Coordinates of C-alpha atoms and ligand atoms in Angstrom, one line a residue:
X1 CA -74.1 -23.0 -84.2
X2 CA -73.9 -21.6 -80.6
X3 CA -76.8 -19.3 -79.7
X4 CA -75.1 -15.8 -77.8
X5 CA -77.7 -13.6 -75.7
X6 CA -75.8 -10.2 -74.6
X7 CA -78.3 -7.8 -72.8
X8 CA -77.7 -4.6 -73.0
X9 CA -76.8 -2.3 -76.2
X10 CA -74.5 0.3 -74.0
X11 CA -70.8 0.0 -75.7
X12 CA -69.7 -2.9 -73.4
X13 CA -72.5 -5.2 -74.9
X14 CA -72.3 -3.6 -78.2
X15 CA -68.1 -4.2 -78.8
X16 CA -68.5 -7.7 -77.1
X17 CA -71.2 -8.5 -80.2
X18 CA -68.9 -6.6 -82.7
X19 CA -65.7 -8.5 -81.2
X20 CA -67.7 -11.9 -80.8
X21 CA -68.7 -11.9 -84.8
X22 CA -65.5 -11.0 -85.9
X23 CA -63.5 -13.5 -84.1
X24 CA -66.2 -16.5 -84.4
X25 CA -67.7 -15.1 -87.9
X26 CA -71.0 -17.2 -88.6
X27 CA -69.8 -19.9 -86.4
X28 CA -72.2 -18.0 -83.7
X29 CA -75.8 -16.6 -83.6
X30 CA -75.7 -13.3 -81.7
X31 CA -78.7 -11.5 -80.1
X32 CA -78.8 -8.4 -78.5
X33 CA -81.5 -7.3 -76.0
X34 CA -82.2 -3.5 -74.5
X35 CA -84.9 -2.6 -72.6
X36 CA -84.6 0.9 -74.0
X37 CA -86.1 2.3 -77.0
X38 CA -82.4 2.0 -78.8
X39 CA -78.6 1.8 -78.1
X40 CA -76.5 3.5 -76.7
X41 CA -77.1 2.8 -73.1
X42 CA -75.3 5.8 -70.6
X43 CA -73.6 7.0 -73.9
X44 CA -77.1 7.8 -75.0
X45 CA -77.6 10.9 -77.7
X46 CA -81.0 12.7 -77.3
X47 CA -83.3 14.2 -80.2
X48 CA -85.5 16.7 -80.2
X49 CA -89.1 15.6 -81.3
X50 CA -88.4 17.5 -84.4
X51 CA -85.2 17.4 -85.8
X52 CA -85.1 21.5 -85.9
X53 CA -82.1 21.1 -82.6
X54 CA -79.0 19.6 -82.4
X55 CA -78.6 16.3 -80.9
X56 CA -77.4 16.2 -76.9
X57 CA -75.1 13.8 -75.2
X58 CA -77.0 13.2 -72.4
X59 CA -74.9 10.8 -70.6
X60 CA -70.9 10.5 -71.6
X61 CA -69.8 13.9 -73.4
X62 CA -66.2 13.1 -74.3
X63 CA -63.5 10.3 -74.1
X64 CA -60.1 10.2 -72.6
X65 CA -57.5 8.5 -73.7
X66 CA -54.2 8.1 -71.2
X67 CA -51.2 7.2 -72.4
X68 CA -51.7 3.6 -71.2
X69 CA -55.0 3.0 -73.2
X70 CA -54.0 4.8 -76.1
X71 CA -51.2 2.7 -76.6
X72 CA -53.0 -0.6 -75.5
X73 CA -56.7 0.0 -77.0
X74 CA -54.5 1.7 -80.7
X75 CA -57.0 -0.4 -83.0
X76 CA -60.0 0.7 -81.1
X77 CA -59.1 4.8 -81.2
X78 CA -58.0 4.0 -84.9
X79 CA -60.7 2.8 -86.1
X80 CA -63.1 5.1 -84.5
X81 CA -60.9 7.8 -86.1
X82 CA -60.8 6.7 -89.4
X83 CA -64.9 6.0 -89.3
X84 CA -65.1 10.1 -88.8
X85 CA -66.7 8.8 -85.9
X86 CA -63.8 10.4 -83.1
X87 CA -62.2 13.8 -82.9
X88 CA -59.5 15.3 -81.5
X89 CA -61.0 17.3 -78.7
X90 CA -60.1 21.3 -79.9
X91 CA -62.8 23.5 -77.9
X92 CA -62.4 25.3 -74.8
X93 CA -64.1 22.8 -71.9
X94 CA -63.5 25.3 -69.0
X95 CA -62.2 23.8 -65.7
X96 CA -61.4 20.4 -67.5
X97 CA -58.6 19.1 -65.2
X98 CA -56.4 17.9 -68.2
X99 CA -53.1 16.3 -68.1
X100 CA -50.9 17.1 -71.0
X101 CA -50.3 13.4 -71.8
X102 CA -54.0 12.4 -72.2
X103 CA -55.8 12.6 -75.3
X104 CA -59.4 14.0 -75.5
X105 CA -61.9 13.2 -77.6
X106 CA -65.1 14.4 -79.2
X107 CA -68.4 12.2 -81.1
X108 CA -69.3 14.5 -84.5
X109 CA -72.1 12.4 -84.5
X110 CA -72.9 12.1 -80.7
X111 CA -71.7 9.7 -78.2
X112 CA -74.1 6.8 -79.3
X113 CA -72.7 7.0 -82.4
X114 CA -69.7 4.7 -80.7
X115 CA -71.9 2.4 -79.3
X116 CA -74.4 2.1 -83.2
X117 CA -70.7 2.0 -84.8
X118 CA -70.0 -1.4 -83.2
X119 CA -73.5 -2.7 -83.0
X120 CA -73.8 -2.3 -86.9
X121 CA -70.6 -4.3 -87.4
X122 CA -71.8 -7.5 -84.9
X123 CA -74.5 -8.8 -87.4
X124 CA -76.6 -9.6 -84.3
X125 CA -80.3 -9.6 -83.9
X126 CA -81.1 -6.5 -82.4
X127 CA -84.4 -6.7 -79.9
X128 CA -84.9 -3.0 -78.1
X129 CA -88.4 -2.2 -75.8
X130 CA -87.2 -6.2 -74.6
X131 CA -86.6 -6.1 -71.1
X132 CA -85.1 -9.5 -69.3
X133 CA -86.8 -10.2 -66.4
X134 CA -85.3 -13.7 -65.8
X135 CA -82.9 -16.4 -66.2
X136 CA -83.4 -20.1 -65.7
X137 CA -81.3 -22.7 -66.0
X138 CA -82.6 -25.8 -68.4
X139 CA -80.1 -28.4 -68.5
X140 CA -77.1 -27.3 -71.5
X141 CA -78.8 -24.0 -71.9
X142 CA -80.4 -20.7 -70.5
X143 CA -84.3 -19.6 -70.5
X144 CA -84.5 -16.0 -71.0
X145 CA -87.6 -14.3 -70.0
X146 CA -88.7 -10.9 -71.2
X147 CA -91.1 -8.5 -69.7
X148 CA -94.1 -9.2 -72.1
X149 CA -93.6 -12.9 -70.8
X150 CA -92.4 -15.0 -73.5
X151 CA -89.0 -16.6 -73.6
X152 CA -86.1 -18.0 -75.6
X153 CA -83.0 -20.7 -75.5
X154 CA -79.7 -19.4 -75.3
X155 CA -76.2 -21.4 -75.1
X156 CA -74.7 -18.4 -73.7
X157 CA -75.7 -15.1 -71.8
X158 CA -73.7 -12.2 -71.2
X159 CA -74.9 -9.6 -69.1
X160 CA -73.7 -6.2 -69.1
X161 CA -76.6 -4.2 -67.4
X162 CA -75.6 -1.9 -64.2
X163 CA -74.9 -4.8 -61.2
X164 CA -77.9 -4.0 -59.1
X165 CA -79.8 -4.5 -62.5
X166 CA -78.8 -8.0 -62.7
X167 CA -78.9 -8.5 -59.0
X168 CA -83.0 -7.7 -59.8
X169 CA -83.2 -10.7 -61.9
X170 CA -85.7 -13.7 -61.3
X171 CA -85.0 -17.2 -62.0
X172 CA -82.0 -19.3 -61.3
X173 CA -79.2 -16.5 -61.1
X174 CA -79.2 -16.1 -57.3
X175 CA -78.7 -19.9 -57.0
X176 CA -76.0 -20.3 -59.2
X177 CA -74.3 -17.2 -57.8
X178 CA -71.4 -18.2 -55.4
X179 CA -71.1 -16.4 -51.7
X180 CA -68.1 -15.0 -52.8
X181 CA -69.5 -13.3 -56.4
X182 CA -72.9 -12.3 -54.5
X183 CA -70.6 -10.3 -51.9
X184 CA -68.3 -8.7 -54.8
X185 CA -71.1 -7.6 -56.9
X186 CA -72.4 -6.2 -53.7
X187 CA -69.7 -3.8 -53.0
X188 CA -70.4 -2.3 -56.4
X189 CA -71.4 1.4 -55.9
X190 CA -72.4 4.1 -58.7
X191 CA -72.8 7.9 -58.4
X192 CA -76.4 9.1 -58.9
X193 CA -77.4 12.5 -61.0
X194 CA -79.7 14.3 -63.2
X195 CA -79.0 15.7 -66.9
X196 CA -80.9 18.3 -68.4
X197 CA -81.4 18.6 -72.5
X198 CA -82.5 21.8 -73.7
X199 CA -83.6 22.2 -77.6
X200 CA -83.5 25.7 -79.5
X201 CA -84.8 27.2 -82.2
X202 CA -82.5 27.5 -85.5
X203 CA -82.8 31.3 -84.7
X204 CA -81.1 31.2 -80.9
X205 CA -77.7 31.6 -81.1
X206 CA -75.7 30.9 -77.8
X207 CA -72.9 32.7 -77.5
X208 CA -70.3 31.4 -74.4
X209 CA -66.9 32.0 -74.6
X210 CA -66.6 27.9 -73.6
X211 CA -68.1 24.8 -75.4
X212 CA -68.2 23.4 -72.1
X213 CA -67.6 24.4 -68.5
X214 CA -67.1 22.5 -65.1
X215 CA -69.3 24.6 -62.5
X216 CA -67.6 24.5 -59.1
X217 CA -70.1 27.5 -57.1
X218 CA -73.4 25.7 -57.6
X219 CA -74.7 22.8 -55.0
X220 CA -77.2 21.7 -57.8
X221 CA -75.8 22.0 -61.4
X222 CA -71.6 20.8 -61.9
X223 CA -71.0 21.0 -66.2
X224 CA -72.7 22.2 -69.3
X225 CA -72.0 21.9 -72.3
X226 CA -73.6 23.4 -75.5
X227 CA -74.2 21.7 -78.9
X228 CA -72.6 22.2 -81.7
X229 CA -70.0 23.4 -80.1
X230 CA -68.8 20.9 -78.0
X231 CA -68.9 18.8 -81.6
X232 CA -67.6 21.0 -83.4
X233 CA -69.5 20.8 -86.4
X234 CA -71.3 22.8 -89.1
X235 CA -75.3 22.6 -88.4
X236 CA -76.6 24.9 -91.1
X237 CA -80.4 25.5 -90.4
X238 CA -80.2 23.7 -86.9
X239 CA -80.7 25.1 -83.5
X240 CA -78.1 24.7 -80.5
X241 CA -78.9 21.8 -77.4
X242 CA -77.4 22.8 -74.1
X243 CA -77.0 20.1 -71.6
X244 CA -76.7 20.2 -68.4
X245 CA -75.7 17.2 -65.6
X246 CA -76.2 18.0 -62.0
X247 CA -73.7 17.1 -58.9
X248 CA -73.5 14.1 -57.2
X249 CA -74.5 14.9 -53.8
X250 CA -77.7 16.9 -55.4
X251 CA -78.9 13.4 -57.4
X252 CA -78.6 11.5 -54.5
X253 CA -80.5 14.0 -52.2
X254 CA -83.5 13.9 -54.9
X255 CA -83.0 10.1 -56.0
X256 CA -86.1 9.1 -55.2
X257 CA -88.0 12.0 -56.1
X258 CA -90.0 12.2 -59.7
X259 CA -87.6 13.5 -62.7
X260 CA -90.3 16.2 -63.5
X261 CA -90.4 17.8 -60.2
X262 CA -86.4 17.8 -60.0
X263 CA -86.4 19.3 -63.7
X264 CA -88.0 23.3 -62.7
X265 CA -85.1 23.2 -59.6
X266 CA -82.4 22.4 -62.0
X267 CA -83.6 25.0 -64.8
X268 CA -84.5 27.4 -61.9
X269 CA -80.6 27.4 -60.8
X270 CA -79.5 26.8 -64.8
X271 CA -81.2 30.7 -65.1
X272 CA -78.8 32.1 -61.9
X273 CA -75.7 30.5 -63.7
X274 CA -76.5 31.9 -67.4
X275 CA -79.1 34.8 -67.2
X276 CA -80.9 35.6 -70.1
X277 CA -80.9 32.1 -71.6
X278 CA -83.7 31.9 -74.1
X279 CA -86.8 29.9 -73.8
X280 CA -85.9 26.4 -75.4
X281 CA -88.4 24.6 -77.9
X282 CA -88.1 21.6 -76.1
X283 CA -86.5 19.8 -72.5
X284 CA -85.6 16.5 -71.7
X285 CA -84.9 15.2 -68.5
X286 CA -83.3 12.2 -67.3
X287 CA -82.2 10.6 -64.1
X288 CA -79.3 8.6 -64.2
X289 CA -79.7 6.4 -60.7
X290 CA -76.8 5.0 -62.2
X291 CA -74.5 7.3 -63.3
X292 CA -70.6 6.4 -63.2
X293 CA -69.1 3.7 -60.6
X294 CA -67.8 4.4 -57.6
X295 CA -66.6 1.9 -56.6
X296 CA -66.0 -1.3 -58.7
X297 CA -65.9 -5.4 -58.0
X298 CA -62.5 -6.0 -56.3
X299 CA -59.8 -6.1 -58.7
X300 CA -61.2 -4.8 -61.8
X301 CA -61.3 -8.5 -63.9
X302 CA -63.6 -7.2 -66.4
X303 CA -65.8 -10.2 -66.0
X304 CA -67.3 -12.5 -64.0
X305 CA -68.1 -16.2 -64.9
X306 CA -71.1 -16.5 -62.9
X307 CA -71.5 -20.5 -64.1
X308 CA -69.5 -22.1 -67.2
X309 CA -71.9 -24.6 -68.7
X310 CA -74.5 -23.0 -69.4
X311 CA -72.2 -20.0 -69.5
X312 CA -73.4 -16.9 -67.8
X313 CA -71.2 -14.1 -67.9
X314 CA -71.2 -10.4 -66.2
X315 CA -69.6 -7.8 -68.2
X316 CA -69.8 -4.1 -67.7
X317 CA -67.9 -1.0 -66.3
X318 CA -68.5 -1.9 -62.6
X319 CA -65.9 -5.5 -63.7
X320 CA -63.2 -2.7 -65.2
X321 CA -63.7 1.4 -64.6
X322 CA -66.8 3.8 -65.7
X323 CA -65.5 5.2 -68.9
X324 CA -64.6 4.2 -72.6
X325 CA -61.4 2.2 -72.0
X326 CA -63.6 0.1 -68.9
X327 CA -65.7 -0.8 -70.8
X328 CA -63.4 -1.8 -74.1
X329 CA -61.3 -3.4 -71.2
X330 CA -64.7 -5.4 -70.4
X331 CA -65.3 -6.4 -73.5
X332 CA -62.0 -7.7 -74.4
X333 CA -62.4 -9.8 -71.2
X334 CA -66.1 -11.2 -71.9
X335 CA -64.7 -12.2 -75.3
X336 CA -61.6 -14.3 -74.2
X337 CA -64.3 -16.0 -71.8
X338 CA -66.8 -16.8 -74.6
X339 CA -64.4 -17.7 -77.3
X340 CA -62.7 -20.4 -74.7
X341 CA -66.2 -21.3 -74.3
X342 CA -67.8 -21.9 -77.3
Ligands
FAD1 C1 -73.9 11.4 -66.8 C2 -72.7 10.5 -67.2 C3 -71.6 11.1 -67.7 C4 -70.5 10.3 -68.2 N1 -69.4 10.9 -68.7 C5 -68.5 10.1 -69.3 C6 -67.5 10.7 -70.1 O1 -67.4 11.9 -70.3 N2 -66.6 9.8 -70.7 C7 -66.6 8.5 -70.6 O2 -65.8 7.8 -71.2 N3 -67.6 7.9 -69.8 C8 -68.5 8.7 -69.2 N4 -69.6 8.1 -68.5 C9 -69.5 6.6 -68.3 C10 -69.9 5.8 -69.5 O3 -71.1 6.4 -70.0 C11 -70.2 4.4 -69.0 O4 -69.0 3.8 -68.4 C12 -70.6 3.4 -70.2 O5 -71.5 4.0 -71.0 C13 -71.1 2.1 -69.6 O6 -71.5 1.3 -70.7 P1 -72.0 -0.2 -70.4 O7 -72.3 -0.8 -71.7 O8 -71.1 -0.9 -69.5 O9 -73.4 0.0 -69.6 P2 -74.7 0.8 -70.0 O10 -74.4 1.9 -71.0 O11 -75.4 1.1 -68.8 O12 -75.5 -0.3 -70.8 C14 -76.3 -1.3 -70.2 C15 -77.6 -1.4 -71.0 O13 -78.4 -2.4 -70.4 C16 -79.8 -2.1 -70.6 N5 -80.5 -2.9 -69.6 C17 -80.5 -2.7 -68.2 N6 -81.3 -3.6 -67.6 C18 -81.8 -4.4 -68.6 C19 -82.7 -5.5 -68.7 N7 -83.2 -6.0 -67.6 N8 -83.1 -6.0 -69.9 C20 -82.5 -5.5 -71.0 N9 -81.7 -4.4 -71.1 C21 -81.3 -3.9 -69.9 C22 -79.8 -0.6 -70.4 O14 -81.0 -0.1 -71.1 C23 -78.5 -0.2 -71.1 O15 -78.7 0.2 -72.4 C24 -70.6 8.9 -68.1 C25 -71.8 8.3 -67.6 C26 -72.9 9.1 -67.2 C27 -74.2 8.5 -66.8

């Protein structure tokens, strides 16, 4: 039985698993490892530390469908759909640029939900707080070293992590890597920015004529959303989340600065653009250093065969585009590699 390693639980690691057992059922051992506490990766959902809030999306906040990818990627929306776990999009995001033959939609149960829907159907091992660190290369097979420095044998390793992510990893990738990959991965480029979770009471009732609005007159803050509203579901006895992501050009300026002194600036300027907000129960910030890509490894393959035998495979939205469909289109590539393979 083949042994599979995919790092990362974001949805591009997650679908691969979920694609990889259904197409090779038990013929295949599958392990997934995350560094984070859980999945879900950038289409992470936040809790409060006591349940009395609504979730927050504090990454992705809504998919898009085009005409193209709802037609090609059908199964992928159906199912989703039929799990309860997608919704057509029917609240009032203000200054959403939309084009009549897209379709949006919205997570009931948060945008991880997508990401734990595919990882529950892969029957892998799941390993989270397990952070690779590096990669060597013993003769039919890969090493795989974790952070608290003990290591395992894999036939195969998939890597879906952000590219300067695996770029950071010790061991034998940067000898295996050709001149020509090293330079591609090198062009990758992601946007930087900052979200801001806010948890109220079950007595706080935000009232906004949106569910969501692109801000266009702030340098610092450029959409909010509020929870459950954006959802659009009943939360009897819960207390509304409002999330807020910050520009571009206002991540990058404070990139390097700590997340906690970035957070009073962003609430500071939250205050200007919704006065009389009440005083949350909780906050959670979070820097995303990287965000959405910007630019993306020439031609879009959705993979990249970094060495056949053993195999090592990158897979991610920087090999397709920064959204759902990029990373389904990722996935779908990743697989066609490891099922040749294997
Ligand atoms: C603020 C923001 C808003 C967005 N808005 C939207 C939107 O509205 N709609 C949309 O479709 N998309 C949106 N996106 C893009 C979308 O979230 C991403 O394209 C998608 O989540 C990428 O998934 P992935 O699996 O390729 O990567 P990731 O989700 O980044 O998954 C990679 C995983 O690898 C793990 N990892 C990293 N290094 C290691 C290591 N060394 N060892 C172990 N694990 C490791 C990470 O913890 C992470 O969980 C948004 C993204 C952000 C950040």
């Amino acid at each position: 039985m083949s042994r599979v390693l995919i790092v990362g639980a974001g949805l591009t690691g997650s679908l691969c698993a979920c694609l990889l057992r259904r197409e090779l059922q038990n013929k295949v051992h599958i392990e997934v490892w995350d560094k984070a506490r859980g999945s879900g990766g950038r289409m992470s959902t936040s809790r409060p530390p006591d349940a009395s809030s609504h979730p927050a999306d504090l990454g992705a906040q809504y998919i898009t469908a085009t005409p193209f990818y709802a037609q090609s990627h059908r199964s992928f929306y159906t199912e989703l759909l039929n799990a309860g776990i997608l919704k057509p999009l029917d609240c009032l995001i203000e200054g959403l640029q939309h084009k009549a033959d897209n379709r949006n939609y919205i997570t009931p149960l948060g945008m991880s939900s997508v990401v734990k829907h595919f990882l529950s159907q892969s029957g892998a091992n799941l390993c989270f707080d397990c952070h690779v660190t590096g990669l060597y290369r013993r003769g039919a097979s890969w090493e795989v070293q974790r952070k608290q420095g003990d290591s395992k044998t894999f036939d195969a390793v998939v890597l879906t992590m952000p590219v300067p992510q695996i770029l950071q990893l010790q061991g034998d990738l940067g000898n295996v890597l050709s001149v020509q990959q090293r330079s591609h991965l090198d062009t990758v480029v992601y946007s930087s920015r900052f979200a801001v979770a806010l948890f109220f009471s079950p007595d706080v009732v935000l009232n906004f004529p949106w569910a969501a609005r692109y801000v266009s007159d702030n340098q610092c803050i450029r959409y909010i959303a509020v929870e459950p509203r954006k959802s659009n579901t009943d939360a009897p006895g819960v207390g509304p989340s409002l999330v807020v992501h910050t520009s571009v050009p206002f991540g990058v300026e404070h990139l390097e600065q700590e997340k906690d002194a970035i957070q009073p600036i962003i609430l500071q300027e939250l205050h200007k653009l919704l006065p009389g907000l009440p005083q949350p129960i909780s906050i959670k910030c979070q820097k995303w250093r990287y965000s959405q890509v910007q630019t993306s490894v020439p031609d879009c393959p959705g993979h990249m065969t970094v060495l056949e035998r053993p195999l090592l495979v990158c897979g991610g939205d920087a090999f397709s585009h920064s959204n759902f469909d990029g990373c389904v289109e990722s996935a779908l590539s990743v697989l066609r590699v490891l099922t040749a393979s294997l």
